[in-house]
Coordinates of C-alpha atoms in Angstrom, one line a residue:
X6 CA 86.7 70.9 -37.2
X7 CA 87.8 67.2 -37.1
X8 CA 87.9 67.9 -32.9
X9 CA 84.1 69.5 -33.8
X10 CA 82.9 66.4 -36.2
X11 CA 84.1 63.5 -33.2
X12 CA 82.4 65.4 -30.4
X13 CA 79.1 65.7 -32.4
X14 CA 79.5 62.0 -33.3
X15 CA 80.0 61.1 -29.5
X16 CA 76.9 63.3 -28.2
X17 CA 75.0 61.4 -31.4
X18 CA 76.1 57.7 -29.9
X19 CA 75.6 58.4 -26.4
X20 CA 72.5 60.1 -27.3
X21 CA 71.5 56.9 -29.2
X22 CA 72.9 54.5 -26.6
X23 CA 70.5 55.3 -24.3
X24 CA 67.3 55.4 -26.6
X25 CA 68.4 52.1 -27.8
X26 CA 68.5 50.9 -24.0
X27 CA 64.9 52.6 -22.8
X28 CA 63.7 50.8 -26.0
X29 CA 64.9 47.6 -24.3
X30 CA 62.4 48.2 -21.7
X31 CA 59.4 49.9 -23.4
X32 CA 57.6 48.3 -26.4
X33 CA 56.8 50.8 -29.0
X34 CA 56.3 54.3 -28.1
X35 CA 59.3 55.2 -30.5
X36 CA 58.2 58.7 -30.9
X37 CA 57.4 59.4 -27.2
X38 CA 60.8 58.1 -26.2
X39 CA 62.5 60.0 -28.4
X40 CA 60.9 63.8 -28.1
X41 CA 61.3 62.8 -24.0
X42 CA 65.0 63.0 -24.5
X43 CA 64.8 65.8 -26.7
X44 CA 63.3 67.1 -23.5
X45 CA 65.7 65.7 -21.3
X46 CA 69.2 66.8 -23.5
X47 CA 67.9 70.2 -23.8
X48 CA 67.6 70.4 -20.0
X49 CA 64.0 71.0 -19.8
X50 CA 60.4 69.5 -18.0
X51 CA 57.7 67.1 -19.8
X52 CA 54.0 66.6 -19.5
X53 CA 53.2 63.0 -20.7
X54 CA 49.4 62.5 -21.0
X55 CA 48.0 58.9 -21.5
X56 CA 45.4 56.3 -20.0
X57 CA 46.5 54.6 -17.1
X58 CA 48.9 51.4 -17.7
X59 CA 50.7 52.7 -20.9
X60 CA 53.9 52.3 -19.3
X61 CA 54.6 56.1 -18.5
X62 CA 55.9 55.3 -15.1
X63 CA 58.0 52.8 -16.3
X64 CA 59.8 55.1 -19.2
X65 CA 60.6 57.4 -16.6
X66 CA 61.9 55.1 -14.4
X67 CA 64.1 53.7 -17.3
X68 CA 65.1 56.9 -18.4
X69 CA 66.6 57.4 -14.9
X70 CA 68.4 54.3 -14.9
X71 CA 70.0 54.3 -18.9
X72 CA 71.3 57.7 -17.7
X73 CA 72.1 57.2 -14.2
X74 CA 70.6 59.4 -12.5
X75 CA 68.9 59.3 -8.9
X76 CA 64.9 59.1 -9.7
X77 CA 62.5 60.2 -7.3
X78 CA 58.6 59.4 -7.3
X79 CA 56.0 61.5 -6.1
X80 CA 52.2 60.2 -5.9
X81 CA 50.0 63.1 -6.2
X82 CA 47.0 63.3 -4.2
X83 CA 44.7 65.6 -3.0
X84 CA 45.8 65.6 0.8
X85 CA 49.3 65.8 -0.5
X86 CA 50.9 69.0 0.8
X87 CA 54.0 71.2 -0.5
X88 CA 56.1 70.0 2.8
X89 CA 55.5 66.8 1.9
X90 CA 57.2 67.2 -1.8
X91 CA 60.1 69.8 -0.9
X92 CA 61.2 68.5 2.4
X93 CA 60.5 70.3 6.1
X94 CA 62.6 71.4 9.2
X95 CA 62.9 69.1 11.6
X96 CA 63.4 69.9 15.5
X97 CA 65.9 68.2 17.9
X98 CA 65.7 68.4 21.8
X99 CA 68.7 67.1 23.4
X100 CA 69.6 65.5 27.0
X101 CA 70.0 69.1 28.9
X102 CA 67.7 71.0 27.2
X103 CA 69.8 72.0 24.4
X104 CA 67.7 72.1 20.7
X105 CA 69.2 72.0 17.1
X106 CA 67.2 72.0 13.6
X107 CA 67.9 69.6 10.8
X108 CA 66.2 69.9 6.9
X109 CA 65.0 67.0 6.1
X110 CA 64.8 66.6 1.8
X111 CA 61.8 65.9 0.4
X112 CA 61.6 63.7 -2.7
X113 CA 62.0 66.7 -5.2
X114 CA 65.7 66.3 -4.2
X115 CA 66.0 63.9 -7.2
X116 CA 67.5 64.5 -10.8
X117 CA 64.9 63.0 -12.4
X118 CA 60.9 63.4 -10.8
X119 CA 58.6 61.5 -11.7
X120 CA 55.4 63.7 -10.6
X121 CA 52.7 61.2 -11.3
X122 CA 49.0 62.0 -12.1
X123 CA 50.4 65.9 -11.2
X124 CA 46.2 67.4 -11.3
X125 CA 45.0 65.4 -8.7
X126 CA 47.2 67.5 -6.0
X127 CA 45.9 70.4 -4.9
X128 CA 46.7 74.1 -6.8
X129 CA 48.8 74.7 -3.4
X130 CA 51.2 71.8 -3.9
X131 CA 51.1 72.0 -8.0
X132 CA 52.8 75.6 -7.3
X133 CA 55.2 74.5 -4.9
X134 CA 56.3 72.0 -8.1
X135 CA 56.5 74.3 -10.8
X136 CA 58.6 76.7 -8.6
X137 CA 60.9 74.1 -8.1
X138 CA 61.0 73.5 -12.0
X139 CA 61.1 77.3 -12.2
X140 CA 63.7 78.3 -10.1
X141 CA 65.7 75.1 -9.0
X142 CA 65.5 75.6 -5.8
X143 CA 63.0 75.0 -2.5
X144 CA 62.6 77.3 0.2
X145 CA 61.9 76.5 3.6
X146 CA 61.7 78.3 6.6
X147 CA 63.1 81.4 4.8
X148 CA 66.5 79.3 4.1
X149 CA 66.6 78.4 0.1
X150 CA 68.4 75.1 -0.6
X151 CA 69.4 74.5 -4.5
X152 CA 68.1 71.4 -5.8
X153 CA 70.8 68.9 -8.1
X154 CA 72.2 69.3 -11.3
X155 CA 70.9 68.2 -13.2
X156 CA 67.3 68.0 -12.3
X157 CA 64.2 67.3 -14.5
X158 CA 60.3 66.5 -13.7
X159 CA 58.5 64.4 -15.8
X160 CA 54.7 64.8 -15.1
X161 CA 51.9 62.2 -16.0
X162 CA 48.3 63.1 -15.8
X163 CA 45.4 61.0 -16.8
X164 CA 43.1 62.6 -19.5
X165 CA 40.2 60.5 -18.7
X166 CA 39.3 61.5 -15.2
X167 CA 38.4 64.8 -14.4
X168 CA 36.6 64.3 -11.1
X169 CA 38.7 65.1 -8.2
X170 CA 41.2 66.8 -10.1
X171 CA 42.6 70.2 -10.4
X172 CA 43.8 70.7 -13.8
X173 CA 46.9 72.8 -14.3
X174 CA 46.4 76.5 -15.1
X175 CA 47.6 77.8 -18.8
X176 CA 50.3 79.8 -17.4
X177 CA 51.8 76.7 -15.2
X178 CA 51.2 74.4 -18.2
X179 CA 53.5 76.7 -20.4
X180 CA 56.6 76.3 -17.4
X181 CA 56.8 72.8 -19.0
X182 CA 59.0 72.6 -22.2
X183 CA 57.0 69.5 -24.1
X184 CA 53.5 68.2 -23.8
X185 CA 54.1 64.3 -24.9
X186 CA 50.7 61.9 -26.0
X187 CA 51.3 58.4 -25.3
X188 CA 49.5 56.6 -27.4
X189 CA 47.7 53.1 -27.1
X190 CA 50.2 50.3 -28.6
X191 CA 49.2 48.3 -31.6
X192 CA 47.9 44.4 -31.2
X193 CA 51.6 43.3 -31.8
X194 CA 53.2 45.6 -29.3
X195 CA 50.6 44.4 -26.7
X196 CA 51.4 40.9 -27.2
X197 CA 55.5 41.5 -26.7
X198 CA 54.7 43.6 -23.4
X199 CA 52.7 40.7 -22.2
X200 CA 55.6 38.2 -23.3
X201 CA 58.0 40.9 -21.3
X202 CA 56.1 41.7 -18.4
X203 CA 54.5 37.8 -16.9
X204 CA 57.9 36.8 -18.2
X205 CA 60.6 35.8 -15.4
X206 CA 63.7 37.4 -16.8
X207 CA 61.9 41.0 -17.2
X208 CA 64.7 43.1 -17.5
X209 CA 65.4 47.0 -15.7
X210 CA 67.8 49.6 -18.2
X211 CA 71.2 49.8 -17.1
X212 CA 73.6 52.7 -17.5
X213 CA 74.5 54.0 -21.0
X214 CA 75.7 57.5 -20.3
X215 CA 76.0 60.0 -16.7
X216 CA 75.3 63.2 -15.7
X217 CA 78.7 64.5 -16.8
X218 CA 77.6 63.1 -20.6
X219 CA 74.2 64.9 -20.0
X220 CA 75.4 68.2 -18.9
X221 CA 78.1 68.2 -21.7
X222 CA 75.2 67.4 -24.5
X223 CA 73.4 70.4 -22.9
X224 CA 76.1 72.7 -23.0
X225 CA 76.9 71.6 -26.7
X226 CA 73.4 72.2 -28.0
X227 CA 73.5 75.6 -26.8
X228 CA 76.4 75.9 -29.7
X229 CA 74.0 74.9 -32.4
X230 CA 73.5 77.2 -35.2
X231 CA 70.5 78.8 -36.3
X232 CA 70.0 81.0 -39.5
X233 CA 68.0 83.5 -39.9
X234 CA 65.8 82.1 -42.3
X235 CA 65.1 79.2 -39.9
X236 CA 64.2 81.8 -37.0
X237 CA 61.9 83.4 -38.9
X238 CA 60.1 80.0 -40.1
X239 CA 59.7 79.4 -36.3
X240 CA 58.6 83.2 -35.8
X241 CA 55.8 82.6 -38.3
X242 CA 55.1 79.2 -37.0
X243 CA 54.8 80.8 -33.4
X244 CA 52.6 83.8 -34.9
X245 CA 50.1 81.9 -36.8
X246 CA 49.2 80.6 -33.7
X247 CA 47.1 83.5 -32.8
X248 CA 43.7 83.7 -34.4
X249 CA 44.4 87.6 -34.6
X250 CA 47.3 87.2 -37.5
X251 CA 45.9 87.8 -41.1
X252 CA 47.9 84.4 -42.4
X253 CA 46.9 82.2 -39.3
X254 CA 44.5 79.1 -40.6
X255 CA 41.1 79.8 -40.6
X256 CA 40.2 76.8 -38.1
X257 CA 43.1 78.8 -35.7
X258 CA 41.0 82.3 -35.9
X259 CA 37.3 79.9 -35.4
X260 CA 39.0 77.8 -32.1
X261 CA 41.8 79.3 -30.5
X262 CA 41.1 82.0 -27.7
X263 CA 45.1 82.9 -27.3
X264 CA 47.7 81.2 -29.4
X265 CA 51.5 80.4 -27.6
X266 CA 53.7 83.0 -25.9
X267 CA 57.5 83.7 -26.4
X268 CA 58.1 80.2 -24.4
X269 CA 56.7 77.9 -27.3
X270 CA 59.5 79.3 -29.2
X271 CA 61.7 78.6 -27.1
X272 CA 61.1 75.5 -26.8
X273 CA 60.8 74.6 -30.2
X274 CA 64.5 76.2 -30.7
X275 CA 65.8 74.3 -27.9
X276 CA 64.5 71.0 -28.9
X277 CA 65.8 71.5 -32.5
X278 CA 69.0 71.8 -31.5
X279 CA 69.4 68.8 -29.6
X280 CA 67.3 66.8 -32.1
X281 CA 70.3 68.5 -34.6
X282 CA 72.8 67.0 -32.9
X283 CA 70.7 63.6 -33.0
X284 CA 70.8 63.6 -36.9
X285 CA 74.5 64.9 -36.7
X286 CA 74.4 68.2 -37.3
X287 CA 75.7 71.1 -35.5
X288 CA 73.1 73.9 -37.4
X289 CA 69.1 73.7 -37.0
X290 CA 67.3 72.5 -40.3
X291 CA 63.0 74.0 -40.6
X292 CA 62.9 69.9 -40.5
X293 CA 63.9 70.2 -36.8
X294 CA 61.1 72.9 -36.5
X295 CA 58.4 71.5 -38.1
X296 CA 59.5 67.9 -35.7
X297 CA 59.5 70.2 -32.5
X298 CA 56.0 71.8 -33.6
X299 CA 53.0 69.5 -31.9
X300 CA 54.9 68.6 -28.5
X301 CA 56.1 72.7 -28.0
X302 CA 52.5 74.0 -29.3
X303 CA 49.5 71.6 -28.1
X304 CA 49.7 72.7 -24.4
X305 CA 50.2 76.6 -25.5
X306 CA 47.2 76.7 -27.5
X307 CA 44.2 78.0 -25.6
X308 CA 41.0 76.9 -27.3
X309 CA 37.6 79.4 -26.9
X310 CA 34.2 77.8 -26.1
X311 CA 33.7 76.3 -29.8
X312 CA 36.7 74.8 -29.9
X313 CA 36.2 72.7 -26.7
X314 CA 32.5 72.2 -27.2
X315 CA 33.3 70.5 -30.4
X316 CA 36.5 68.9 -28.9
X317 CA 38.9 70.3 -31.5
X318 CA 42.5 68.6 -31.1
X319 CA 45.4 71.4 -30.6
X320 CA 47.5 68.8 -32.8
X321 CA 45.0 69.7 -36.0
X322 CA 45.4 73.1 -35.3
X323 CA 49.4 72.5 -35.6
X324 CA 48.7 70.3 -38.7
X325 CA 47.0 73.1 -40.3
X326 CA 49.5 75.9 -39.3
X327 CA 52.2 73.9 -41.0
X328 CA 50.3 73.2 -43.8
X329 CA 49.7 76.8 -44.4
X330 CA 53.5 77.3 -43.9
X331 CA 54.7 74.7 -46.3
X332 CA 52.3 76.2 -49.4
X333 CA 53.5 79.7 -48.9
X334 CA 57.3 79.1 -49.2

């Protein structure tokens, strides 16, 4: 029992060290940082949404530095081709007529891949990325190449500009474990951002963990226990995202066309297990489920025409579901 307590303590300290190191570079955004780390330590991919200039790229780069993982950035544009990100076969012609082939790896072959403005690339290129996210391999010229372990895609998109973009279909959004909303900083945070970014000693994150520690925590998270009543709570939450369910809130019945699929439940449980370790526990609580609900569900609720026309926020719908759940306990 003492050995297990020591393991949990080590894992918890590692996660806290990484979070603190990122906080030395990123001003504010504590909730976004925490949720991004839940996603990484759970072994999933995250979609970050926010207007330009909020530090999304710096956040991802700082996470890679703090975890000492190879970082790769892809700027998505409409003319980006699948081979530009996966890599391509190159033919070499020898001096005596000999021919040889070589596979040149694309930027997908990194441990933390930043897919910047993912909605600016064509569906063909998006699908190449999302296939790599799901299978953790890329196939070029009939040959399958395994991506490094660990492998994460942290994608960003700008919610304000729709012209010249290719929004991700719901089935592809579902591949992201979490969707994180990057909020605008407060006045005090804005002043601190200016102090840090305009000074000569603007620092970068330093190593606080490594791939081995990350993979160990990922394996440990799978051992975290989920009691039957906690799992029932999470299942009820998921089912209440569907408008056809009798106990769903009126707002869900009015504005939602389709609710979350099973991946939403998988995401909540996976992230809740990591959050439990961060709190020093080897069991999931309903509080963990509540904390994971919004980032796990906000991109998995498909609004109907009325919901889109009225600009209904998925977070508001999740709040209504959580309130209904708490009132019925």
